[in-house]
Short mmCIF file of C-alpha atoms in Angstrom, two decimals:
data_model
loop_
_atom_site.label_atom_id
_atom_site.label_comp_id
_atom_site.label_asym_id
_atom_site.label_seq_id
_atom_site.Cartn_x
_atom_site.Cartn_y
_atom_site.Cartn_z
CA UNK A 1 5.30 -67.85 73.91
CA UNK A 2 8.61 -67.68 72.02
CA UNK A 3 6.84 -68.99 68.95
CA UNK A 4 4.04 -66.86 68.84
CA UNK A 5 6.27 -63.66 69.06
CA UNK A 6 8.41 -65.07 66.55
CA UNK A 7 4.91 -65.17 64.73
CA UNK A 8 3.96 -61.87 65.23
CA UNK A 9 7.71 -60.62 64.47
CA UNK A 10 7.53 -62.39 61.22
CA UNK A 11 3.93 -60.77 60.08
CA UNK A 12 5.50 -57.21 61.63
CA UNK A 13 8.48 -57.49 59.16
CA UNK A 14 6.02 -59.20 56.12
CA UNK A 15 3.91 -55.66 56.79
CA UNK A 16 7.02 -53.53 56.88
CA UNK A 17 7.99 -54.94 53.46
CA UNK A 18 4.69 -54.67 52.17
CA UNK A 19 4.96 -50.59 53.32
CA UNK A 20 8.06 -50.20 51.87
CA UNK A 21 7.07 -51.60 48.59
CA UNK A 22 4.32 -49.70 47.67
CA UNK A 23 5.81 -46.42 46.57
CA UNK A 24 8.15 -48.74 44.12
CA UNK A 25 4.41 -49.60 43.03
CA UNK A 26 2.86 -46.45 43.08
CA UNK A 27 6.21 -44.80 40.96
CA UNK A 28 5.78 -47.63 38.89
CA UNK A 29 2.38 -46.87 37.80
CA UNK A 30 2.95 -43.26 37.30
CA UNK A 31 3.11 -42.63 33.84
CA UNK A 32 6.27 -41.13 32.71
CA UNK A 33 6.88 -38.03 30.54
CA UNK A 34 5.32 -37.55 27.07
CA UNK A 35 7.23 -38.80 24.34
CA UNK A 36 8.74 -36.43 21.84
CA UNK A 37 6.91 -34.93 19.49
CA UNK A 38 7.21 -35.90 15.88
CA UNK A 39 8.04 -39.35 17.00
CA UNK A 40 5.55 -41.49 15.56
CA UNK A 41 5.58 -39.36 12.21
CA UNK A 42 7.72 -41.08 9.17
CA UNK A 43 11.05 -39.44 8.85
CA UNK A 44 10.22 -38.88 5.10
CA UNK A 45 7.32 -36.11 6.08
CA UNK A 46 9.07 -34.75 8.65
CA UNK A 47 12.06 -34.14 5.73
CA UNK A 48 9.27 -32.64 3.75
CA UNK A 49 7.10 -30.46 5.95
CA UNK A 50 9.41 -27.39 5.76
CA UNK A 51 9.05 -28.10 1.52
CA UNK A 52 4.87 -28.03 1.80
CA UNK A 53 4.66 -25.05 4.06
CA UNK A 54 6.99 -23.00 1.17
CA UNK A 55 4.11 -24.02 -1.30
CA UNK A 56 1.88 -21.64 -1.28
CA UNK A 57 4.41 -18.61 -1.47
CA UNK A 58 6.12 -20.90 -4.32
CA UNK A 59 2.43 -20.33 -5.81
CA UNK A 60 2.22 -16.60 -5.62
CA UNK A 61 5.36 -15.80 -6.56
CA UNK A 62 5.09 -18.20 -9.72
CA UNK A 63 1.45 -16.54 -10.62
CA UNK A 64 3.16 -13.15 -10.08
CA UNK A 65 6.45 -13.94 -12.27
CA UNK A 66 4.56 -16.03 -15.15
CA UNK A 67 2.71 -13.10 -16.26
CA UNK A 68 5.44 -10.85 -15.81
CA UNK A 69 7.86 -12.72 -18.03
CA UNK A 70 5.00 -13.69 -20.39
CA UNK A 71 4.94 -9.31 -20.97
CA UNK A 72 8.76 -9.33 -21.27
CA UNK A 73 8.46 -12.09 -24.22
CA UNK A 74 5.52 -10.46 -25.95
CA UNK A 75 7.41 -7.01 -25.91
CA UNK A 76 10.29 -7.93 -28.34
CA UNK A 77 7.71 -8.57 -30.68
CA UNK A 78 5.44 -6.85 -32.71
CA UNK A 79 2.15 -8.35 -31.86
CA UNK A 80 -0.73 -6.08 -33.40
CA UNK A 81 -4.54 -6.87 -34.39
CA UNK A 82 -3.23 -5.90 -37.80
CA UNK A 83 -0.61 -8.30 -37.45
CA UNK A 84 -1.10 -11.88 -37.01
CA UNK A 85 1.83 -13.36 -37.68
CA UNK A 86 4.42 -11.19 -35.61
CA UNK A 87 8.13 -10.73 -35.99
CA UNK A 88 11.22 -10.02 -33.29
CA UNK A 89 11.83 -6.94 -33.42
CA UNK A 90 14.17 -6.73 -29.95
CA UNK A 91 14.47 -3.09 -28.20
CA UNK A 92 12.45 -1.67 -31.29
CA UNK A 93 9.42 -0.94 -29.01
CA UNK A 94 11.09 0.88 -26.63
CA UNK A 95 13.14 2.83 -28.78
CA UNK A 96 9.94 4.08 -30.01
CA UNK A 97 8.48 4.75 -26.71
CA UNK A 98 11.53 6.83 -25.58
CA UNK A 99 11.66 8.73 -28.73
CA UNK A 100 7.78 9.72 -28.74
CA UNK A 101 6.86 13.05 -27.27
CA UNK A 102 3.36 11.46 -26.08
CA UNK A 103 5.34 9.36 -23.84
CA UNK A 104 7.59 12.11 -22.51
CA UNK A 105 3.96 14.88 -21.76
CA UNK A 106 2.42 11.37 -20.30
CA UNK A 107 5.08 10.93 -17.97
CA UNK A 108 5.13 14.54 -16.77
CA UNK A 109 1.59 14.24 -16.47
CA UNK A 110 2.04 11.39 -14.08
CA UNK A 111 4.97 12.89 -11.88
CA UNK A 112 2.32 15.88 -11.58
CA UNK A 113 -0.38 13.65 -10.59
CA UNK A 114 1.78 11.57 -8.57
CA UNK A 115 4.11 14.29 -6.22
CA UNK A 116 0.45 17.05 -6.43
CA UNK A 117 -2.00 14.18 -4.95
CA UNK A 118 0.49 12.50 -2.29
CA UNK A 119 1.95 16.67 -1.09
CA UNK A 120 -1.78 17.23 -0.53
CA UNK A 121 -2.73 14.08 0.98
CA UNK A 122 0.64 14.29 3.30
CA UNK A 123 -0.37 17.53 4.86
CA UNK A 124 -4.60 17.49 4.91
CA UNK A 125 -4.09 14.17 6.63
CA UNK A 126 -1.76 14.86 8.68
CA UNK A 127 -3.81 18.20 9.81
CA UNK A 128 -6.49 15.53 10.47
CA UNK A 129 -4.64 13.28 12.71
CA UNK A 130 -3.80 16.09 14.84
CA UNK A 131 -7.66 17.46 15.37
CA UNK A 132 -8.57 13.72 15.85
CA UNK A 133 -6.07 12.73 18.44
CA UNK A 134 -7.74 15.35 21.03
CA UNK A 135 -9.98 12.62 23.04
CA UNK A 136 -13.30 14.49 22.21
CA UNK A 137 -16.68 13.88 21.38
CA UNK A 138 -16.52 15.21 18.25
CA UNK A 139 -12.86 13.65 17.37
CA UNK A 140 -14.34 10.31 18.02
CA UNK A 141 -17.64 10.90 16.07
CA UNK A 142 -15.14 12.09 13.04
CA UNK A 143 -12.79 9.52 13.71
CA UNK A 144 -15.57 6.95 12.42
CA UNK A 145 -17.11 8.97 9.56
CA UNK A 146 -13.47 9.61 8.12
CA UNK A 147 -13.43 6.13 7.01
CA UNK A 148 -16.14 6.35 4.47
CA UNK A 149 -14.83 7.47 1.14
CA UNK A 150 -12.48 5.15 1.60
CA UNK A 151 -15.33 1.94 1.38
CA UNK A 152 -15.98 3.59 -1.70
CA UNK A 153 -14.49 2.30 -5.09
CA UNK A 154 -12.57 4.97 -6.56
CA UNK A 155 -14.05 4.66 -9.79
CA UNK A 156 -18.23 4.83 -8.58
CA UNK A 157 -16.18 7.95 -6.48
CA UNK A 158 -14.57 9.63 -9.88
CA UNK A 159 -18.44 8.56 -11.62
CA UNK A 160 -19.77 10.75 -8.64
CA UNK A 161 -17.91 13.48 -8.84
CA UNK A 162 -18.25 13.87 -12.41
CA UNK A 163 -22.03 14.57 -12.30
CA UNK A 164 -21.28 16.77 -8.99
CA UNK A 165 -18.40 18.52 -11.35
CA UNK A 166 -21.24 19.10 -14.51
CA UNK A 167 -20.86 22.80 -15.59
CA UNK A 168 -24.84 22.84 -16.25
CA UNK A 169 -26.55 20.50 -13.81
CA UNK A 170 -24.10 19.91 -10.84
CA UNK A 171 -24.15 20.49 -7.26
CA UNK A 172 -21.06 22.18 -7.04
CA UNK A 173 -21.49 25.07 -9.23
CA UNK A 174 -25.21 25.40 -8.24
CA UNK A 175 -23.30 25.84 -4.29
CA UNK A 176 -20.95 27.80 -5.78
CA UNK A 177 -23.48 30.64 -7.58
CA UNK A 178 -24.76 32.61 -5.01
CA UNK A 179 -21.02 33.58 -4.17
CA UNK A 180 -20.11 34.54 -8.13
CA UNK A 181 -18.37 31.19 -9.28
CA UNK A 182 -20.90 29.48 -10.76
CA UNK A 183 -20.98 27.78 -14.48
CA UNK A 184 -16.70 26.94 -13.66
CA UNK A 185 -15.45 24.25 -16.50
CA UNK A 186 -14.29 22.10 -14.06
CA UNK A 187 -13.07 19.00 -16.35
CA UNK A 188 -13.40 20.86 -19.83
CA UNK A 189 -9.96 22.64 -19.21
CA UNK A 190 -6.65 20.70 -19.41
CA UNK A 191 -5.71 22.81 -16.12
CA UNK A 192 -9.49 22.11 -14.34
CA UNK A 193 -9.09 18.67 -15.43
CA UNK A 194 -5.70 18.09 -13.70
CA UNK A 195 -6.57 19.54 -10.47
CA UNK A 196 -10.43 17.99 -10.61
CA UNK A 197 -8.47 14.33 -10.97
CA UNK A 198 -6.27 15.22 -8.06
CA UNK A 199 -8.92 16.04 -5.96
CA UNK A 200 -11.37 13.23 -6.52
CA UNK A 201 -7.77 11.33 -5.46
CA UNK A 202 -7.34 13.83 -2.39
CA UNK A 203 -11.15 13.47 -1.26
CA UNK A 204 -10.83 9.57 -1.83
CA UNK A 205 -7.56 8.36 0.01
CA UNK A 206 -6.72 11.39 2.43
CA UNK A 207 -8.25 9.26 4.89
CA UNK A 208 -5.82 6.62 4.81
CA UNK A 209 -3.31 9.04 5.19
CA UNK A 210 -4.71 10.28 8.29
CA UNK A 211 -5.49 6.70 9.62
CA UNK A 212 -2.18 5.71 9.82
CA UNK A 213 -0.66 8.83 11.13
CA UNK A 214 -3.31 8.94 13.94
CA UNK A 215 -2.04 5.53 14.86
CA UNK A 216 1.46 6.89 14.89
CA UNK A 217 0.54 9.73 16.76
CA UNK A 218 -1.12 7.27 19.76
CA UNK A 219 1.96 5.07 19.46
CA UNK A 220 4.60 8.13 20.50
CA UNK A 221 6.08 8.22 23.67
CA UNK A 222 4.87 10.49 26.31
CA UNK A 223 7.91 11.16 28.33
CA UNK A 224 9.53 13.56 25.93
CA UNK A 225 6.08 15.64 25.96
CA UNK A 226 5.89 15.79 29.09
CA UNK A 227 9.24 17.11 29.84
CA UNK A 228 8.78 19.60 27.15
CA UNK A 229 6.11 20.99 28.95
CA UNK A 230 7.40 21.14 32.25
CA UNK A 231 10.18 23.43 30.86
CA UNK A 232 7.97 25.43 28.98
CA UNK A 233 8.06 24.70 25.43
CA UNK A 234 5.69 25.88 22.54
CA UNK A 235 3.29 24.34 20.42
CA UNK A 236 5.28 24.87 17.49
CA UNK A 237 8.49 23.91 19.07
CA UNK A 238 7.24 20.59 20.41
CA UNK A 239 5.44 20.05 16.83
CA UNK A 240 9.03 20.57 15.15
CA UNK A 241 11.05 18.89 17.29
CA UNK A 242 9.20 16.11 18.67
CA UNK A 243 5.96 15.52 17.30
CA UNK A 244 7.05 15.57 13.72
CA UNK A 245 10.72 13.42 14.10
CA UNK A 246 9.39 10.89 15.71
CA UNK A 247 6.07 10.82 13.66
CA UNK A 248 7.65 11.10 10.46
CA UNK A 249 8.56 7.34 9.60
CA UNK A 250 4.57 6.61 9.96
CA UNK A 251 3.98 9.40 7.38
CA UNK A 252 6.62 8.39 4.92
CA UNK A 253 4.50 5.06 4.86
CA UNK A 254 1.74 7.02 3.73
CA UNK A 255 3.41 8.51 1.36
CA UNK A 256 5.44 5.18 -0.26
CA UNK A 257 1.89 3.75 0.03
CA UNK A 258 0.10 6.94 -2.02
CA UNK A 259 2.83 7.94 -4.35
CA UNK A 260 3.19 4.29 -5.54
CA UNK A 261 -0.61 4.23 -6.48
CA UNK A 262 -0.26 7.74 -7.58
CA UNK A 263 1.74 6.75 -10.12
CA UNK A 264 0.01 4.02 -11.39
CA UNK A 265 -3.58 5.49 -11.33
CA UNK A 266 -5.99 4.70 -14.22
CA UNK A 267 -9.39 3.96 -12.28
CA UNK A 268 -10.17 8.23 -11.10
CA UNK A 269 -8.40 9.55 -14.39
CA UNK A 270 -10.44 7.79 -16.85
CA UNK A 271 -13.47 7.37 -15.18
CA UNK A 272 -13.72 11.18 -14.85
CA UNK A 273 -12.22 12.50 -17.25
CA UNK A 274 -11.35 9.88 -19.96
CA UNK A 275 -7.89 10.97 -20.99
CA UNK A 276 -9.13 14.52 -22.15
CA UNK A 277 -9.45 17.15 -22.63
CA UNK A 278 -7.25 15.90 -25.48
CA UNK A 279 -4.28 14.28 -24.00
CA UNK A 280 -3.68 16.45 -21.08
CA UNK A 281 -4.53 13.71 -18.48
CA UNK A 282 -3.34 10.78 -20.19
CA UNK A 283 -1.11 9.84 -17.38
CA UNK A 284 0.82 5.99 -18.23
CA UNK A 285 -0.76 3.78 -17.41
CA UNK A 286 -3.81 4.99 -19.62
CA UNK A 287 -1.31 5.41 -22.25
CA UNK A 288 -0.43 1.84 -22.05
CA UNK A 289 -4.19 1.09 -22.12
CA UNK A 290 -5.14 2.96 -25.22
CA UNK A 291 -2.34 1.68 -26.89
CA UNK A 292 -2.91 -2.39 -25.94
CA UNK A 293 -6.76 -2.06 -25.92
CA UNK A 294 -7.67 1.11 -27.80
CA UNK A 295 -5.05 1.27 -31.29
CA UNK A 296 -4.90 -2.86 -30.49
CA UNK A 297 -1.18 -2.30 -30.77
CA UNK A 298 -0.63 -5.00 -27.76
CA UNK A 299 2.93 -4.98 -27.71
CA UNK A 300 3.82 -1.80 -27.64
CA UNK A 301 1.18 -0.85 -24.60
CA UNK A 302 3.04 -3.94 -22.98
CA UNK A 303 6.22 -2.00 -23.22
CA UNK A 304 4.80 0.99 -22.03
CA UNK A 305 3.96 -0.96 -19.01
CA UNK A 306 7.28 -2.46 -18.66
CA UNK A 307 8.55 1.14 -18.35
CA UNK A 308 5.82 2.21 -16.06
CA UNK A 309 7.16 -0.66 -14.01
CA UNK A 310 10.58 0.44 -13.88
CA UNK A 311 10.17 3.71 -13.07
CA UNK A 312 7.62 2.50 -9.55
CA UNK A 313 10.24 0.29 -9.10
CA UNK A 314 12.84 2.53 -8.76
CA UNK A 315 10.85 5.32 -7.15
CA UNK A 316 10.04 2.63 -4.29
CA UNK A 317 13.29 1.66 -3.79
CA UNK A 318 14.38 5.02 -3.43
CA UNK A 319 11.73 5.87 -0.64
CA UNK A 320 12.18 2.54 0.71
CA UNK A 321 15.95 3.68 1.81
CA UNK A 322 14.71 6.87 2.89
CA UNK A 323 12.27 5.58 4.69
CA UNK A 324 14.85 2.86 6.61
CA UNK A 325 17.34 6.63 7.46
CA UNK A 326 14.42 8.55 8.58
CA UNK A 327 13.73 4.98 11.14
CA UNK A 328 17.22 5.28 12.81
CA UNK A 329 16.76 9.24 13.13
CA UNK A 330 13.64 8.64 14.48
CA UNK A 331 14.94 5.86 17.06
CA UNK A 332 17.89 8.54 18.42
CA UNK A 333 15.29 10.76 19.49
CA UNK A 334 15.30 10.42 23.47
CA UNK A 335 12.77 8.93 24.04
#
C-alpha cells in the first residue's frame, strides 16, 4: 500500500512539473518582437540614403542654374550672326538696353499688359466664384464648362480669336452689325490691339482665377456668417468685412500666379498680333525674341532677358511679402 501511493505521489508531482513547465515552453516558442528596422542594411547605405533621395532636386536645380549661368556668360559678350569670333564687352549690353527708348515703350507696354489683364481677371473671376458658390443647378453645370478655355493652348486660343477679330470676315463684327458696330479694327489700331491681347488673356485664364477663389470661398468658416446674420448684417457689409478679408490671401495667389505670367507673355501677343501694329505690343519678352532670333543679335536679346528676369523677380518677391501680411490679417479675423 505505502509503495503504491508513494507511486502514485511520485507520477502526481512528475504531472505537476510537467504542467508547470509548459508555459516556460509555450513563451519559449513565441516569437519575440521584430527586429529593428534598417538592421540588416550596411551602415554605408544607410549613411547614404538621405544623399540619393537629394538627387533628383540636385538634378533640377542644376538643369535650371546651368542654363541660367550659361545666359549670364554669353551676355558680356558680343555674340552676333555677323560676328563669329566675339569679344568681352562686360556691362556694354545693358548699358545699351537701358539707354534705348524701345526698351523703355516695351516695358510700359508690359506693366500695361501685366497690371490691365491680372485687374480684370481679379474682379471677373472673382464675380464668378461668387455666382458659382450658390449650390444650383446651373452653378454646377457652369462650374464644369468654366474649365474649358483653360484646356486650350493659349496660342491655338490667340490663332482663334484672330480670325473671330477679322475686320472683313469675322464673327464678331458680323454679331456686332445689326447693332451699328460693325467693320471695328480690332487689331489694326495700336489701342484695339492692346485691349484685343488683353482680352484673348482675360477670356483664356479668368477661369483659373475663379477656380481658386471658389475653392477659397468653400474653405471659409461659417461661424462668422452665421453670426452676421443673426444680427442682421447686409450683403455688402458681410462682403466687406468678412467675405473679402478672409478670402483675400486665395485671390492674391491668383494674382502672383497671373501677374507673373502677365509679365512674361509672348505666346497670345505674337500669335495675334505679331508685335504690331508697329511696335505698340512688343511687350519684353518679344523684344528679347526679335532681337536673339529675329536681328540674330543673340547676346543682346539674352540681356534683355536677364532684365526681364530681374524685374519678375523682384515683382514676386514683392507680392510674395504682401501676400505672407495679408495671411496673418487674414488669420486675426475671428473666426
Amino acid at each position: 500500500m505505502n509503495s503504491s501511493t508513494e507511486a502514485d505521489h511520485g507520477a502526481a508531482s512528475s504531472d505537476d512539473a510537467a504542467v508547470a513547465g509548459a508555459p516556460e515552453k509555450a513563451s519559449a516558442a513565441v516569437p519575440g518582437p521584430p527586429a529593428p528596422a534598417g538592421r540588416g542594411v550596411p551602415k554605408w547605405r544607410r549613411t547614404l540614403r538621405p544623399y540619393l533621395l537629394i538627387v533628383p532636386a540636385l538634378l533640377l536645380t542644376g538643369g535650371i542654374l546651368y542654363p541660367f549661368g550659361l545666359g549670364l556668360y554669353y551676355t558680356v559678350f558680343d555674340f552676333a550672326a555677323s560676328k563669329p569670333q566675339p569679344d568681352f564687352v562686360g556691362l556694354e549690353n545693358y548699358r545699351r538696353i537701358f539707354t534705348d527708348s524701345s526698351f523703355w515703350d516695351s516695358a510700359w507696354v508690359t506693366v500695361l499688359y501685366a497690371v490691365g489683364a491680372a485687374a480684370v481677371e481679379t474682379v471677373l473671376g472673382v464675380a464668378v466664384a461668387l455666382l458659382l458658390h450658390r449650390s444650383t443647378l446651373v452653378g454646377r453645370v457652369l462650374e464644369k464648362v468654366l474649365i474649358l478655355p483653360l484646356m486650350i493652348a493659349p496660342v491655338i486660343a490667340a490663332i482663334i480669336w484672330k480670325l473671330m477679330l477679322q475686320p472683313s470676315v469675322g464673327v464678331v463684327n458680323y454679331l456686332l452689325r445689326p447693332f451699328g458696330l460693325g467693320g471695328v479694327q480690332w487689331t489694326d489700331t495700336p489701342t484695339g490691339a492692346l485691349l484685343s491681347s488683353i482680352a484673348v488673356d482675360v477670356w483664356v485664364y479668368t477661369p483659373f482665377v475663379a477656380i481658386l477663389a471658389l475653392a477659397g470661398l468653400r474653405s471659409l468658416p461659417t461661424s462668422p456668417f452665421e453670426a452676421a446674420a443673426v444680427d442682421g448684417a447686409g450683403w455688402w457689409f458681410t462682403f466687406r468685412k468678412l467675405t473679402m478679408p478672409m478670402l483675400w490671401p486665395y485671390v492674391l495667389v491668383a494674382v502672383i500666379f497671373r501677374f507673373m505670367d502677365s509679365l512674361k507673355v509672348f505666346d497670345i501677343i505674337y500669335a495675334l498680333t505679331e508685335g504690331g501694329p508697329g511696335d505698340s505690343t512688343v511687350v519684353l519678352q518679344i523684344r528679347a525674341y526679335l532681337e536673339a532670333i529675329r536681328f540674330q543679335r543673340y547676346s543682346f536679346g539674352l540681356s534683355y532677358m536677364i532684365v526681364l528676369w530681374a524685374v519678375v523677380y523682384v515683382a514676386a518677391m514683392v507680392l510674395v511679402r504682401y501676400l505672407g501680411r495679408i495671411q496673418n490679417r487674414a488669420a486675426e479675423v475671428p473666426k
